[in-house]
XYZ file of C-alpha atoms in Angstrom:
744
model
C -97.691 -122.065 52.110
C -97.422 -120.982 48.514
C -100.200 -118.631 47.420
C -99.300 -118.184 43.734
C -101.648 -115.589 42.243
C -103.279 -115.279 45.656
C -102.245 -112.103 47.447
C -99.280 -112.706 49.711
C -99.176 -110.697 52.934
C -99.767 -111.295 56.621
C -102.713 -109.583 58.262
C -101.399 -107.597 61.239
C -102.985 -105.752 64.159
C -104.013 -102.099 64.235
C -106.761 -99.465 64.273
C -109.724 -99.170 61.921
C -109.356 -96.687 59.106
C -111.588 -97.029 56.033
C -110.130 -95.795 52.764
C -110.370 -92.019 52.703
C -110.678 -89.647 49.753
C -107.298 -88.153 48.978
C -106.904 -84.614 50.268
C -103.724 -82.554 50.307
C -100.366 -84.302 50.367
C -100.709 -87.998 49.539
C -97.833 -88.734 51.891
C -99.935 -87.610 54.880
C -103.518 -88.451 53.917
C -105.226 -91.466 55.448
C -102.469 -92.195 57.965
C -103.506 -91.935 61.588
C -101.229 -89.837 63.825
C -99.185 -91.685 66.437
C -101.131 -92.200 69.672
C -98.452 -90.380 71.684
C -94.899 -89.520 70.619
C -92.455 -91.641 72.555
C -88.965 -93.029 72.292
C -88.847 -96.476 70.721
C -87.888 -99.573 72.661
C -86.747 -102.930 71.310
C -90.069 -104.488 72.297
C -91.982 -101.720 70.490
C -89.804 -101.871 67.377
C -90.229 -105.617 66.877
C -93.833 -105.940 68.047
C -96.491 -106.514 65.340
C -97.039 -103.121 63.730
C -93.913 -101.739 65.379
C -92.660 -100.398 62.047
C -96.109 -99.167 61.028
C -98.839 -100.926 59.065
C -100.372 -100.626 55.624
C -103.284 -102.329 53.901
C -102.299 -105.728 52.552
C -103.351 -108.236 49.875
C -104.204 -105.506 47.371
C -105.873 -106.752 44.165
C -107.874 -105.345 41.252
C -111.099 -106.819 39.921
C -110.894 -108.267 36.382
C -112.637 -105.185 34.922
C -110.340 -102.798 36.826
C -113.250 -100.921 38.416
C -112.928 -102.249 41.967
C -110.037 -102.719 44.341
C -109.908 -105.122 47.260
C -107.534 -105.065 50.208
C -107.269 -106.394 53.754
C -107.217 -104.165 56.839
C -107.623 -105.322 60.423
C -109.990 -103.302 62.612
C -111.794 -103.874 65.917
C -113.856 -106.577 64.179
C -110.748 -108.490 63.125
C -109.310 -108.988 59.664
C -111.628 -107.450 57.076
C -111.628 -107.604 53.302
C -112.607 -104.195 51.919
C -113.788 -103.217 48.451
C -113.099 -99.794 46.954
C -115.118 -98.365 44.070
C -112.752 -96.622 41.657
C -115.454 -94.209 40.480
C -116.313 -92.859 43.925
C -113.196 -93.643 45.961
C -115.369 -95.048 48.764
C -114.801 -98.380 50.515
C -117.161 -100.908 52.061
C -116.473 -103.962 54.198
C -117.029 -107.082 52.095
C -115.920 -109.872 54.392
C -115.242 -109.643 58.135
C -113.379 -112.679 59.362
C -114.941 -112.496 62.837
C -118.414 -112.851 61.321
C -117.558 -116.317 60.013
C -115.308 -117.811 62.698
C -118.063 -119.904 64.242
C -119.668 -121.040 60.984
C -117.975 -124.466 60.937
C -117.418 -125.665 64.497
C -115.403 -128.726 63.457
C -112.959 -126.658 61.390
C -113.705 -122.932 61.729
C -112.346 -120.332 59.360
C -109.748 -118.493 61.454
C -107.593 -116.659 58.935
C -107.606 -115.046 55.535
C -104.421 -116.461 54.028
C -105.111 -115.329 50.483
C -107.758 -114.806 47.851
C -108.286 -114.582 44.093
C -110.890 -112.755 42.009
C -113.022 -114.896 39.724
C -112.544 -113.998 36.035
C -116.118 -112.627 35.828
C -115.730 -110.671 39.063
C -118.737 -112.289 40.734
C -116.986 -114.152 43.550
C -113.723 -114.458 45.431
C -111.864 -117.701 46.038
C -110.564 -117.594 49.621
C -107.783 -119.654 51.164
C -107.906 -120.262 54.922
C -106.045 -122.845 56.975
C -105.251 -124.954 53.932
C -108.857 -125.063 52.684
C -110.788 -123.237 49.969
C -113.962 -121.177 50.304
C -116.143 -119.358 47.783
C -117.428 -115.915 48.735
C -120.245 -114.546 46.581
C -119.882 -110.788 46.149
C -123.516 -110.292 45.145
C -125.146 -112.275 47.964
C -122.273 -111.987 50.478
C -122.491 -115.746 51.044
C -119.612 -118.019 52.038
C -119.423 -121.707 51.152
C -116.728 -124.249 51.918
C -115.223 -125.964 48.867
C -112.693 -128.343 50.462
C -112.036 -129.975 53.791
C -108.636 -131.605 53.908
C -106.211 -132.867 56.523
C -102.969 -132.166 54.695
C -103.896 -128.766 53.321
C -103.953 -127.282 49.854
C -101.098 -125.562 48.070
C -101.061 -122.985 45.266
C -104.774 -122.807 44.328
C -105.578 -121.178 40.965
C -108.901 -120.593 39.247
C -109.182 -121.572 35.615
C -109.305 -118.635 33.158
C -113.046 -119.301 32.789
C -113.631 -119.437 36.551
C -115.473 -122.761 36.460
C -112.760 -124.887 38.086
C -109.947 -124.480 40.554
C -106.670 -126.377 40.466
C -104.459 -127.004 43.490
C -101.762 -129.299 44.815
C -102.328 -131.731 47.665
C -99.973 -134.475 48.825
C -97.562 -133.681 45.960
C -100.181 -134.278 43.238
C -102.162 -131.873 41.058
C -105.958 -131.827 41.456
C -108.844 -129.931 39.887
C -112.225 -129.151 41.450
C -115.324 -128.456 39.367
C -117.100 -125.592 41.138
C -120.534 -126.473 39.756
C -120.580 -130.167 40.680
C -117.998 -130.027 43.543
C -116.376 -133.048 41.897
C -112.654 -133.332 42.544
C -110.295 -135.084 40.110
C -106.645 -135.986 40.536
C -104.788 -135.019 37.353
C -101.502 -136.653 38.385
C -100.587 -139.687 40.455
C -97.522 -141.037 42.197
C -96.723 -137.845 44.062
C -94.754 -138.394 47.243
C -92.920 -135.780 49.333
C -89.117 -135.983 48.949
C -89.524 -138.442 46.071
C -91.809 -137.180 43.286
C -93.463 -133.757 43.239
C -96.178 -132.978 40.683
C -97.118 -129.317 40.272
C -95.292 -128.118 43.391
C -91.712 -126.835 43.490
C -88.951 -128.439 45.532
C -86.738 -126.440 47.927
C -84.030 -125.338 45.475
C -86.571 -124.090 42.929
C -88.684 -122.416 45.617
C -85.751 -120.617 47.215
C -83.396 -119.789 44.351
C -85.166 -120.191 40.996
C -88.516 -118.690 42.065
C -87.013 -116.552 44.897
C -89.527 -117.668 47.541
C -92.609 -117.075 45.383
C -92.809 -120.442 43.628
C -95.325 -121.993 41.305
C -95.038 -125.195 39.309
C -98.178 -125.377 37.151
C -99.893 -123.086 34.621
C -103.467 -123.094 33.215
C -103.815 -122.734 29.469
C -105.790 -119.596 28.478
C -108.650 -121.745 27.141
C -108.830 -123.779 30.369
C -108.453 -127.096 28.584
C -104.985 -128.042 29.770
C -102.474 -127.414 32.535
C -98.715 -127.423 32.108
C -96.886 -128.589 35.222
C -93.396 -129.369 36.472
C -92.527 -132.778 37.859
C -89.565 -133.022 40.230
C -87.681 -136.264 40.794
C -86.016 -135.726 44.184
C -84.288 -139.114 44.417
C -80.820 -137.862 43.332
C -80.813 -135.116 45.992
C -79.173 -135.749 49.366
C -81.005 -134.789 52.567
C -79.888 -132.589 55.466
C -81.142 -133.190 59.047
C -82.956 -130.283 60.717
C -83.223 -131.167 64.409
C -85.958 -130.088 66.804
C -84.396 -130.283 70.266
C -87.561 -129.499 72.245
C -88.920 -133.079 72.706
C -87.344 -135.443 75.230
C -85.958 -137.346 72.277
C -85.234 -134.788 69.519
C -86.966 -135.241 66.191
C -85.362 -134.885 62.778
C -86.820 -133.370 59.619
C -84.847 -134.539 56.603
C -84.657 -131.726 54.065
C -83.832 -132.422 50.428
C -81.083 -129.876 49.780
C -78.569 -130.024 46.897
C -75.267 -128.556 48.076
C -72.808 -126.997 45.624
C -71.483 -129.550 43.159
C -74.033 -132.221 44.126
C -76.954 -133.538 42.006
C -79.973 -131.317 41.417
C -83.510 -132.721 41.166
C -84.482 -134.028 37.745
C -87.223 -131.832 36.295
C -89.538 -132.230 33.329
C -92.572 -130.333 32.073
C -95.800 -132.111 31.277
C -99.073 -130.895 29.761
C -102.142 -132.623 31.152
C -105.483 -132.548 29.354
C -108.009 -131.638 32.042
C -110.823 -133.723 30.534
C -108.919 -136.950 29.908
C -106.117 -136.665 32.461
C -103.560 -137.651 29.825
C -100.105 -136.041 30.138
C -97.812 -135.182 27.220
C -94.187 -134.602 28.225
C -92.233 -131.788 26.580
C -88.913 -132.642 24.943
C -87.064 -129.701 26.482
C -83.622 -131.268 26.023
C -80.612 -129.882 27.868
C -78.276 -131.630 30.274
C -78.869 -133.282 33.627
C -79.099 -130.626 36.344
C -80.276 -127.814 34.055
C -83.088 -125.596 35.321
C -86.497 -125.420 33.626
C -86.961 -122.032 35.154
C -90.089 -120.426 33.672
C -93.153 -121.653 31.756
C -95.817 -119.600 29.948
C -98.596 -120.244 27.434
C -98.953 -118.167 24.309
C -102.001 -115.903 24.209
C -103.838 -118.222 21.803
C -103.113 -121.321 23.988
C -101.561 -123.149 21.030
C -97.976 -123.241 22.257
C -95.824 -123.004 25.367
C -92.706 -120.998 26.082
C -90.181 -122.631 28.418
C -87.046 -120.932 29.735
C -84.198 -123.418 30.110
C -81.154 -122.272 32.079
C -78.070 -124.446 31.919
C -76.501 -125.532 35.200
C -73.579 -123.131 34.736
C -76.260 -120.394 34.389
C -74.482 -118.608 31.540
C -76.925 -119.684 28.793
C -80.688 -119.070 28.841
C -82.779 -120.622 26.068
C -86.367 -119.640 25.331
C -87.986 -122.771 23.894
C -91.020 -122.937 21.637
C -92.937 -126.072 22.638
C -95.946 -127.865 21.131
C -98.356 -129.239 23.757
C -99.846 -131.749 21.324
C -96.702 -133.829 20.754
C -94.116 -132.266 23.097
C -91.754 -131.011 20.382
C -89.556 -128.069 21.448
C -87.289 -125.854 19.360
C -85.127 -122.871 20.398
C -86.766 -119.492 19.787
C -84.257 -117.160 21.427
C -80.970 -117.617 23.306
C -79.066 -115.271 25.592
C -75.502 -115.978 26.733
C -73.074 -114.180 29.040
C -69.473 -115.047 30.018
C -70.303 -115.092 33.759
C -73.970 -115.703 34.574
C -77.516 -114.627 33.651
C -79.979 -113.525 36.331
C -83.497 -114.917 36.038
C -86.418 -112.471 36.097
C -90.222 -112.546 35.878
C -90.259 -110.047 33.014
C -91.252 -112.362 30.142
C -94.710 -111.665 28.689
C -96.210 -113.297 25.575
C -97.984 -110.920 23.180
C -100.797 -111.485 20.669
C -99.370 -112.670 17.382
C -96.473 -114.553 18.954
C -94.180 -111.692 19.938
C -93.027 -111.211 23.496
C -91.398 -108.919 26.058
C -88.001 -109.907 27.424
C -85.605 -108.159 29.784
C -81.840 -108.379 29.520
C -78.709 -106.867 31.060
C -76.680 -107.554 27.917
C -75.931 -103.828 27.558
C -74.794 -103.633 31.189
C -77.946 -102.127 32.668
C -81.148 -104.186 32.509
C -83.712 -103.002 29.980
C -87.039 -104.299 28.666
C -87.080 -105.319 24.988
C -89.760 -106.047 22.400
C -89.243 -109.223 20.361
C -91.088 -110.500 17.309
C -92.713 -113.885 16.808
C -89.465 -115.125 15.240
C -87.602 -114.368 18.469
C -85.602 -111.481 17.040
C -85.226 -108.297 19.046
C -87.157 -105.350 17.603
C -86.227 -102.506 19.969
C -85.690 -101.607 23.637
C -88.750 -100.238 25.431
C -87.405 -98.784 28.673
C -85.314 -95.630 28.284
C -81.534 -95.460 28.180
C -80.032 -94.305 31.482
C -82.683 -96.191 33.471
C -82.391 -99.766 34.768
C -85.339 -102.166 35.102
C -85.990 -104.062 38.326
C -89.548 -105.301 37.685
C -92.207 -105.513 35.007
C -95.277 -104.819 37.167
C -97.984 -105.425 34.589
C -98.921 -105.441 30.923
C -102.302 -103.793 30.398
C -104.900 -104.685 27.790
C -104.469 -101.326 26.060
C -100.762 -101.877 25.461
C -98.882 -100.249 28.351
C -96.046 -101.921 30.239
C -95.829 -100.659 33.833
C -92.278 -100.981 35.124
C -90.202 -100.256 38.237
C -86.523 -99.334 38.137
C -83.964 -96.622 38.817
C -81.670 -94.056 37.250
C -78.169 -95.271 36.418
C -76.495 -92.233 38.027
C -74.021 -92.527 40.952
C -76.760 -92.760 43.606
C -79.548 -93.676 41.192
C -80.383 -97.084 42.622
C -81.095 -95.556 46.035
C -84.455 -94.339 44.670
C -86.838 -96.666 42.817
C -89.353 -95.201 40.361
C -92.424 -96.323 38.415
C -92.865 -95.642 34.690
C -95.179 -96.888 32.008
C -94.098 -97.519 28.437
C -96.315 -97.768 25.369
C -95.363 -100.983 23.573
C -96.434 -99.568 20.214
C -94.321 -96.474 19.736
C -92.302 -96.516 22.964
C -93.869 -93.479 24.672
C -92.632 -93.214 28.278
C -94.734 -91.668 31.066
C -93.621 -91.068 34.660
C -95.943 -92.236 37.450
C -94.107 -92.656 40.768
C -91.023 -90.436 40.746
C -90.797 -88.979 44.254
C -87.430 -89.583 45.974
C -87.667 -92.838 47.878
C -89.077 -96.228 46.956
C -92.079 -96.384 44.623
C -93.951 -99.514 43.573
C -97.253 -100.247 41.828
C -100.076 -102.806 41.703
C -101.772 -102.303 38.344
C -105.208 -103.197 36.949
C -104.626 -105.027 33.667
C -107.954 -103.694 32.418
C -108.071 -99.910 32.474
C -104.596 -99.242 33.888
C -105.573 -97.860 37.301
C -102.925 -98.496 39.922
C -102.076 -98.480 43.610
C -98.839 -96.611 44.249
C -96.804 -97.540 47.327
C -94.290 -94.964 48.530
C -91.826 -94.834 51.412
C -88.322 -93.607 52.072
C -85.597 -94.286 54.606
C -87.257 -92.049 57.213
C -91.006 -92.453 56.483
C -93.209 -95.595 56.585
C -95.204 -96.747 53.570
C -98.293 -95.001 52.205
C -100.546 -96.576 49.555
C -102.547 -94.312 47.241
C -105.067 -95.286 44.551
C -104.867 -93.619 41.122
C -106.777 -93.728 37.870
C -104.879 -94.501 34.687
C -104.476 -90.773 33.978
C -102.651 -90.374 37.308
C -105.463 -88.578 39.136
C -105.689 -89.531 42.816
C -108.705 -91.452 44.108
C -108.029 -92.421 47.724
C -105.431 -93.339 50.280
C -105.645 -96.848 51.704
C -105.709 -97.339 55.484
C -102.406 -97.257 57.318
C -101.029 -96.766 60.811
C -97.644 -95.365 61.857
C -95.287 -96.912 64.417
C -96.328 -96.425 68.074
C -93.674 -93.752 68.513
C -92.705 -90.535 66.761
C -90.298 -91.440 63.941
C -89.719 -87.739 63.227
C -87.646 -87.470 66.397
C -85.222 -90.184 65.266
C -81.935 -89.531 63.427
C -82.280 -89.398 59.640
C -80.193 -91.107 56.988
C -77.763 -89.067 54.888
C -76.935 -90.351 51.384
C -73.650 -89.593 49.578
C -70.703 -91.209 47.805
C -67.210 -91.890 49.114
C -63.892 -92.463 47.386
C -63.372 -96.095 46.496
C -60.627 -98.053 44.722
C -59.411 -96.940 41.296
C -61.171 -93.580 41.596
C -64.649 -95.155 41.827
C -67.318 -93.369 43.880
C -69.050 -95.858 46.199
C -72.673 -95.269 47.346
C -72.975 -94.846 51.109
C -75.349 -93.659 53.804
C -74.872 -92.590 57.421
C -76.879 -92.160 60.608
C -75.120 -89.676 62.845
C -75.496 -90.185 66.598
C -78.277 -88.169 68.206
C -77.034 -84.977 69.767
C -73.964 -84.659 67.563
C -73.003 -81.031 67.021
C -73.565 -80.468 63.271
C -70.415 -78.360 63.197
C -68.226 -81.246 64.293
C -68.006 -82.724 60.822
C -66.545 -79.474 59.501
C -64.108 -78.757 62.343
C -60.452 -79.556 61.726
C -59.766 -80.037 65.407
C -60.783 -83.206 67.197
C -63.990 -82.592 69.189
C -64.270 -83.278 72.888
C -66.350 -86.403 72.300
C -65.853 -89.155 69.752
C -68.423 -91.775 68.853
C -68.330 -95.464 67.933
C -69.595 -96.560 64.501
C -71.470 -99.724 63.563
C -71.036 -100.876 59.961
C -73.903 -102.902 58.463
C -73.470 -104.629 55.092
C -74.620 -107.440 52.802
C -72.315 -107.480 49.789
C -73.696 -110.254 47.552
C -73.329 -109.871 43.749
C -75.916 -107.539 42.136
C -77.383 -106.776 45.574
C -78.688 -103.554 47.061
C -79.386 -104.332 50.671
C -78.028 -101.314 52.516
C -77.816 -98.015 50.573
C -81.523 -97.931 49.927
C -83.918 -95.013 50.309
C -86.726 -97.160 51.635
C -88.399 -98.158 54.888
C -86.757 -101.433 55.959
C -88.952 -102.190 58.971
C -87.394 -103.343 62.244
C -83.775 -103.490 61.112
C -83.495 -99.813 60.252
C -85.504 -98.780 63.294
C -83.005 -100.677 65.438
C -80.201 -98.798 63.700
C -81.978 -95.496 64.413
C -82.506 -96.580 68.027
C -78.792 -97.329 68.330
C -78.074 -93.835 66.986
C -80.177 -92.374 69.808
C -77.897 -94.253 72.218
C -74.671 -92.684 70.956
C -73.685 -94.801 67.936
C -73.250 -93.794 64.325
C -74.405 -96.334 61.730
C -72.633 -96.544 58.368
C -73.357 -98.516 55.192
C -71.509 -98.696 51.868
C -72.111 -100.697 48.690
C -69.316 -102.417 46.778
C -68.346 -102.237 43.103
C -70.264 -105.487 42.509
C -73.562 -104.089 43.797
C -76.658 -103.092 41.834
C -75.252 -99.555 41.508
C -72.594 -100.737 39.040
C -74.624 -102.731 36.489
C -73.802 -106.232 35.261
C -70.147 -105.429 34.587
C -69.785 -104.496 38.236
C -71.485 -107.684 39.417
C -69.177 -109.681 37.156
C -66.309 -108.678 39.450
C -67.533 -111.340 41.891
C -67.313 -114.158 39.351
C -65.250 -117.036 40.762
C -64.140 -114.912 43.741
C -66.575 -113.696 46.425
C -65.645 -111.486 49.382
C -62.872 -109.262 48.094
C -65.078 -106.572 46.596
C -67.083 -106.199 49.781
C -63.900 -106.027 51.873
C -62.441 -103.231 49.754
C -65.715 -101.270 50.049
C -65.792 -101.601 53.845
C -62.127 -100.552 54.069
C -62.947 -97.511 51.911
C -65.671 -96.730 54.453
C -63.145 -96.956 57.283
C -60.833 -94.539 55.451
C -63.723 -92.104 54.972
C -64.822 -92.240 58.611
C -61.303 -91.727 59.925
C -61.403 -88.266 58.337
C -64.412 -87.271 60.447
C -63.185 -85.745 63.704
C -66.155 -86.986 65.731
C -65.547 -90.658 64.807
C -63.436 -92.827 67.130
C -61.510 -95.103 64.726
C -60.660 -97.454 67.611
C -64.340 -98.241 68.205
C -65.674 -99.644 64.938
C -68.106 -102.558 64.773
C -69.257 -104.632 61.786
C -72.250 -106.882 61.341
C -74.515 -108.583 58.810
C -76.970 -111.434 58.252
C -76.798 -114.283 55.734
C -74.491 -113.094 52.929
C -73.740 -110.058 55.101
C -72.725 -112.432 57.896
C -70.439 -114.312 55.513
C -68.819 -111.066 54.458
C -68.517 -109.955 58.088
C -66.364 -112.996 58.729
C -64.409 -112.456 55.528
C -63.661 -108.855 56.534
C -62.724 -109.628 60.139
C -60.477 -112.531 59.148
C -58.764 -110.688 56.265
C -58.402 -107.277 57.955
C -57.826 -108.129 61.622
C -57.685 -105.165 63.937
C -59.595 -102.769 61.681
C -62.872 -103.442 63.501
C -62.955 -104.050 67.216
C -66.032 -106.301 67.172
C -68.274 -108.096 64.673
C -71.599 -109.967 64.670
C -72.206 -112.685 62.093
C -75.804 -113.977 61.840
C -76.529 -117.182 59.873
C -73.299 -117.103 57.821
C -72.119 -119.360 55.038
C -68.642 -120.214 56.274
C -67.665 -122.685 53.535
C -69.291 -122.150 50.141
C -69.231 -125.896 49.470
C -71.924 -126.174 52.172
C -74.420 -123.869 50.422
C -76.915 -124.760 47.695
C -76.256 -125.444 44.028
C -78.220 -122.713 42.256
C -77.001 -119.669 44.208
C -73.400 -120.752 44.769
C -72.649 -122.192 41.344
C -74.016 -119.072 39.664
C -70.960 -117.170 40.921
C -68.345 -119.814 41.815
C -69.154 -122.667 39.385
C -69.007 -126.139 40.966
C -66.386 -126.949 43.639
C -64.937 -129.652 41.398
C -64.526 -127.096 38.591
C -62.740 -124.433 40.669
C -61.686 -125.698 44.116
C -59.267 -122.807 44.547
C -62.051 -120.280 43.981
C -64.072 -121.946 46.735
C -61.092 -122.003 49.092
C -60.251 -118.339 48.570
C -63.913 -117.207 48.779
C -64.800 -119.122 51.972
C -64.297 -117.254 55.268
C -63.327 -120.446 57.091
C -60.060 -120.483 55.115
C -58.879 -117.412 57.015
C -60.422 -118.131 60.449
C -57.033 -118.492 62.122
C -56.397 -114.743 61.629
C -59.211 -113.659 63.979
C -58.097 -110.952 66.441
C -61.356 -109.124 67.145
C -64.371 -109.847 69.319
C -66.826 -112.070 67.436
C -70.434 -113.078 68.097
C -71.764 -115.948 65.977
C -75.570 -116.331 65.716
C -77.548 -119.128 64.073
C -81.038 -120.641 64.155
C -80.761 -124.374 64.783
C -83.485 -125.191 62.223
C -82.247 -122.817 59.513
C -83.242 -124.558 56.270
C -81.527 -121.968 54.064
C -78.031 -121.543 55.536
C -77.664 -124.692 57.587
C -76.303 -124.390 61.168
C -73.604 -126.790 59.999
C -71.830 -123.691 58.655
C -71.487 -122.154 62.100
C -70.612 -125.491 63.713
C -67.644 -126.159 61.431
C -66.371 -122.619 62.049
C -66.763 -123.015 65.822
C -64.711 -126.196 65.651
C -61.994 -124.421 63.651
C -61.847 -121.543 66.154
C -61.674 -123.981 69.061
C -58.827 -125.863 67.396
C -57.007 -122.550 66.891
C -57.738 -121.627 70.563
C -59.285 -118.326 69.517
C -61.981 -116.705 71.720
C -65.486 -116.044 70.389
C -69.097 -115.878 71.533
C -72.079 -117.727 70.137
C -75.865 -117.495 70.349
C -77.673 -120.579 69.037
C -81.469 -120.392 68.804
C -83.445 -123.673 69.001
C -86.395 -123.901 66.635
C -85.462 -120.784 64.641
C -85.013 -120.711 60.892
C -83.243 -118.231 58.649
C -85.726 -115.572 59.682
C -86.457 -115.564 63.403
C -89.856 -115.418 65.081
C -90.973 -112.369 67.067
C -89.799 -113.359 70.564
C -86.459 -114.652 69.293
C -85.972 -111.484 67.238
C -86.214 -109.267 70.316
C -83.755 -111.485 72.171
C -81.431 -111.467 69.159
C -81.257 -107.679 68.993
C -80.835 -107.466 72.761
C -77.804 -109.743 72.418
C -76.354 -107.738 69.546
C -76.931 -104.493 71.451
C -75.257 -105.874 74.562
C -72.328 -107.217 72.520
C -71.617 -103.870 70.873
C -72.134 -102.023 74.165
C -69.534 -104.197 75.855
C -66.937 -103.886 73.115
C -67.538 -100.403 71.707
C -68.735 -98.595 74.860
C -71.058 -95.863 73.541
């Protein structure tokens, strides 16, 4: 379910720990010690809380003086409120206290919430219904009771109404009268969607955090997207558990096929009349972002052409629908969408661009012209966290040095004058949730060897408290630690890499010229998509990295290297993947092999390779194009033929199949399947709605026809991301596969 401005995070199990005043090192304060140091097991790693827990659904009150967050204690999921002045927390809403309130449809979960604009109540979402929780009286009242459930609820800027989507139509509920009004009609799943995004927009345009309607600042109108799904073909997702399997038909535009038709309307909340914007463009273009100006007089619409190499910022009039170009960015390959646009008073705006190579945040005037860059040179932007009322832009990004992207930092930049202040700069991964009024912030920190800690800070940087957290149920300090470095790549380039050495390895082995008595197998893990940074990352990556550390305790080394098209090499590096995917990742992995062969404790005859999704695709590409280099590989949910993947992601890099069929042929692993010489395990969820199991099926057929041996693990009912029980089984299978073929 889409939560929009609601806080998105699952509530997980753990021990009670109210927010504590910060004392000493922020990295240690407020985090309970492990119950008893122990070696991890697969069940422990992938159990709820197995990678540690932190407070979730963190949000600031409109005045920036209070912070709310969710922490589960012995009373169940609890919404806590922290006073910024004192640093003390109190329980506001305990879920267990309200479970029996409505026997016919009890409130069983806290799926999300939103502060009212005046800060007097919270709008809660639970089980597809809305509730109002009064902060003054601590009273809960049900606002809706629906069968189909509510999607993407949003309070009006005045807090007197709430809009939401139900049954593919946009509705508004008056909180005073409890009168509900449908603002659109004709909505029908898989046919016409009003105010709710379809699959391709949800997955690729909004990167799994979609929204498709926007309140005007004065609360009088709502802009919304309407999707016509009729041109889009459907893919069958089969549930094999019933006696007669059932089929869910998923609207999914594959590369080169028609996209949904999209238009933007502005509905007057009082009259229900919609005015359609004349956004222009060609069939299949993406109306990717929508925002109101601060004065509510105009709209700004980002229109990305289907080739994704031209992004227009349109100036649109809600009264008559007229739109004119305000600013245009073009690039010879593609342009990545971001959420960094912010309208400013007076008509100016903030806009991020990678036109200089590295992404920076820019200030533009009301005429669309660029005034100056805001983020510093030598630093690349990944996220605009917030724009505060007093004129600071809080941003996350990284240094552009050789290993710069391994560590992510938080800065704030004064829009008037460009002053830059450092907030979260410790080595590792820093992120911030910022109060738009006052500038206080919650800083999240972790690194590759330490779970997350969340600390609360005033705008001047002074520490207030550490939010509750719990470590994994075993001592992570006893596990092998990641080492970060660069290796020699093609053309003299230094490639970012990291390594887990096997537990018990004599530190002197790496420096000895003679071959040691024992040599160890190495597992390569990679991803390799354009502009990605999925492996060489100084952050806590939950179960995956803990499994890698666990494998290191069992006698494996784990190695990761990024390619020249990764985030470490700016837009010009990513451009290397244009019209040809796979080759850059292969050359990086081969550079890793050359590096490891120089280490006397590495057994070059026992190398394994694996990845998931794009990493699975590249695993196949590497095994098929460099047979014999790796002894065994695991490919989980791979794209085997790029013509079988979706329009927005695939065409961004490879254009349409009809425009460059040779590029598709050379980039698709299935083209080279007949070269397989190594042990291969193929894994796929049978209800994967992202990378369809069709990809693995067509590869299996090709391998059978070529009479080449392989193994497969097909998981009924699993999607692109597996559920808990299936995840444990998956990693048991991968462990067994590598044990059999690499013999630790």
